[in-house]
Amino acid sequence: MKLKDIMSQEVIKIHPQESVSVAARMLANHNIGVLPVCNRDGSLCGVVTDRDLVTRCVASNRLPEQTKVQDVMTSRIVSASPNMDVAVAAYLMGREQVRRLPVIEDGKLCGMVSIGDLAKREESSYDAAEALEGICANLSQK
């Protein structure tokens, strides 16, 4: 099975110049934990998580209304292609300690895959369990 078969194609994203307060409202309104950060041309330049907002903005005494997403986002991107096998993606997620994987095609964001997406499918639930085990094992070693 390929990522294109299970990825979410309707992805809520944000521009790097938006404020952290806008990002926080978007995360809350859509009940999600990550926003891909995309340039105007659709290229992915980072991701911003609820944890990024707390640790790099709030805990650093920065004002969310005056802080830009680009200043707190994670710019090291771990991504996949729509034709990547689900098992390979699960391995990548575990190795890189990410619970969500942006899917890129022709240099542009075309979807997102989460551990939950893997777990929902009977044929990939084992891959999801292995990925989560890898994430947790790597975290305990730090």
Short mmCIF file of C-alpha atoms in Angstrom, two decimals:
data_model
loop_
_atom_site.label_atom_id
_atom_site.label_comp_id
_atom_site.label_asym_id
_atom_site.label_seq_id
_atom_site.Cartn_x
_atom_site.Cartn_y
_atom_site.Cartn_z
CA MET A 1 0.00 0.00 0.00
CA LYS A 2 1.22 3.51 -0.84
CA LEU A 3 0.89 6.74 1.13
CA LYS A 4 -1.36 8.21 -1.55
CA ASP A 5 -3.92 5.56 -0.54
CA ILE A 6 -4.14 6.70 3.08
CA MET A 7 -2.92 10.33 3.23
CA SER A 8 -5.15 13.25 4.05
CA GLN A 9 -5.33 15.45 0.98
CA GLU A 10 -7.22 18.32 2.60
CA VAL A 11 -4.38 19.90 4.56
CA ILE A 12 -4.75 23.05 6.65
CA LYS A 13 -1.56 25.07 6.19
CA ILE A 14 -0.13 28.41 7.22
CA HIS A 15 2.20 31.02 5.70
CA PRO A 16 5.54 31.68 7.47
CA GLN A 17 4.70 35.39 7.93
CA GLU A 18 1.52 34.70 9.92
CA SER A 19 1.61 35.30 13.65
CA VAL A 20 1.88 32.59 16.26
CA SER A 21 -1.50 33.67 17.64
CA VAL A 22 -3.12 32.92 14.25
CA ALA A 23 -1.37 29.53 14.18
CA ALA A 24 -2.61 28.72 17.70
CA ARG A 25 -6.20 29.58 16.77
CA MET A 26 -5.98 27.45 13.62
CA LEU A 27 -4.66 24.48 15.58
CA ALA A 28 -7.44 24.86 18.14
CA ASN A 29 -10.23 25.48 15.63
CA HIS A 30 -9.30 22.45 13.54
CA ASN A 31 -8.35 20.26 16.52
CA ILE A 32 -4.96 19.41 15.02
CA GLY A 33 -1.42 19.37 16.40
CA VAL A 34 0.60 20.46 13.37
CA LEU A 35 0.41 22.99 10.56
CA PRO A 36 2.58 22.68 7.49
CA VAL A 37 4.22 26.02 6.76
CA CYS A 38 4.09 26.76 3.03
CA ASN A 39 5.38 29.58 0.89
CA ARG A 40 3.05 31.27 -1.56
CA ASP A 41 4.12 28.87 -4.32
CA GLY A 42 2.98 25.88 -2.23
CA SER A 43 6.47 24.70 -1.32
CA LEU A 44 6.90 23.42 2.21
CA CYS A 45 9.39 25.38 4.31
CA GLY A 46 8.65 23.88 7.72
CA VAL A 47 6.04 22.67 10.16
CA VAL A 48 4.75 24.28 13.32
CA THR A 49 3.36 22.20 16.15
CA ASP A 50 1.50 23.07 19.31
CA ARG A 51 4.71 22.16 21.15
CA ASP A 52 6.72 24.62 18.99
CA LEU A 53 4.31 27.40 19.97
CA VAL A 54 4.68 26.65 23.66
CA THR A 55 8.43 26.02 23.85
CA ARG A 56 9.69 28.56 21.33
CA CYS A 57 7.20 31.36 21.91
CA VAL A 58 5.25 31.27 25.16
CA ALA A 59 7.97 29.73 27.33
CA SER A 60 10.49 32.16 25.83
CA ASN A 61 8.34 35.14 26.86
CA ARG A 62 7.64 36.16 23.26
CA LEU A 63 4.32 37.73 22.40
CA PRO A 64 2.27 35.42 20.13
CA GLU A 65 0.70 38.37 18.32
CA GLN A 66 4.13 39.79 17.45
CA THR A 67 6.01 36.56 16.75
CA LYS A 68 5.97 35.10 13.26
CA VAL A 69 5.47 31.42 12.55
CA GLN A 70 8.83 31.32 10.72
CA ASP A 71 10.54 32.26 13.99
CA VAL A 72 9.21 29.24 15.91
CA MET A 73 8.61 26.58 13.24
CA THR A 74 10.64 23.43 12.81
CA SER A 75 12.48 23.94 9.55
CA ARG A 76 14.11 20.51 9.38
CA ILE A 77 11.53 18.67 7.32
CA VAL A 78 11.12 14.92 7.18
CA SER A 79 8.81 14.19 4.25
CA ALA A 80 7.72 11.45 1.88
CA SER A 81 6.40 11.00 -1.62
CA PRO A 82 2.85 9.81 -2.38
CA ASN A 83 4.28 6.61 -3.89
CA MET A 84 6.27 5.67 -0.78
CA ASP A 85 5.26 2.32 0.67
CA VAL A 86 3.39 2.60 3.98
CA ALA A 87 5.87 0.28 5.74
CA VAL A 88 8.81 2.44 4.62
CA ALA A 89 7.01 5.58 5.81
CA ALA A 90 6.31 3.96 9.19
CA TYR A 91 9.98 3.06 9.54
CA LEU A 92 10.95 6.63 8.61
CA MET A 93 8.53 8.08 11.16
CA GLY A 94 9.96 5.86 13.90
CA ARG A 95 13.57 6.57 12.99
CA GLU A 96 13.03 10.34 12.75
CA GLN A 97 10.71 10.53 15.80
CA VAL A 98 7.83 12.19 13.96
CA ARG A 99 4.16 11.40 14.33
CA ARG A 100 3.16 13.22 11.16
CA LEU A 101 4.71 13.12 7.73
CA PRO A 102 4.16 15.76 5.04
CA VAL A 103 3.72 14.25 1.59
CA ILE A 104 5.47 16.16 -1.19
CA GLU A 105 5.01 15.85 -4.95
CA ASP A 106 6.73 18.05 -7.52
CA GLY A 107 8.12 20.21 -4.71
CA LYS A 108 4.69 20.99 -3.26
CA LEU A 109 2.71 19.74 -0.31
CA CYS A 110 0.00 17.35 -1.49
CA GLY A 111 -0.99 15.60 1.75
CA MET A 112 -0.20 14.54 5.30
CA VAL A 113 0.05 11.13 6.93
CA SER A 114 -0.12 10.56 10.67
CA ILE A 115 0.44 7.58 12.91
CA GLY A 116 -3.35 7.57 13.28
CA ASP A 117 -3.78 7.23 9.50
CA LEU A 118 -1.55 4.15 9.60
CA ALA A 119 -3.36 2.70 12.60
CA LYS A 120 -6.83 3.09 11.04
CA ARG A 121 -6.01 0.60 8.31
CA GLU A 122 -5.87 -3.04 9.33
CA GLU A 123 -3.16 -3.75 6.78
CA SER A 124 -0.89 -1.00 8.16
CA SER A 125 -1.74 -1.08 11.89
CA TYR A 126 1.37 -3.20 12.57
CA ASP A 127 3.48 -0.55 10.79
CA ALA A 128 1.90 2.14 12.98
CA ALA A 129 2.70 0.18 16.13
CA GLU A 130 6.31 -0.27 15.01
CA ALA A 131 6.64 3.44 14.17
CA LEU A 132 5.27 4.47 17.56
CA GLU A 133 7.60 1.99 19.27
CA GLY A 134 10.52 3.56 17.40
CA ILE A 135 9.45 7.05 18.40
CA CYS A 136 9.09 6.10 22.05
CA ALA A 137 12.34 4.08 22.13
CA ASN A 138 14.31 6.95 20.62
CA LEU A 139 12.79 9.42 23.08
CA SER A 140 13.75 7.31 26.08
CA GLN A 141 17.37 7.24 24.89
CA LYS A 142 17.72 11.02 25.00
#
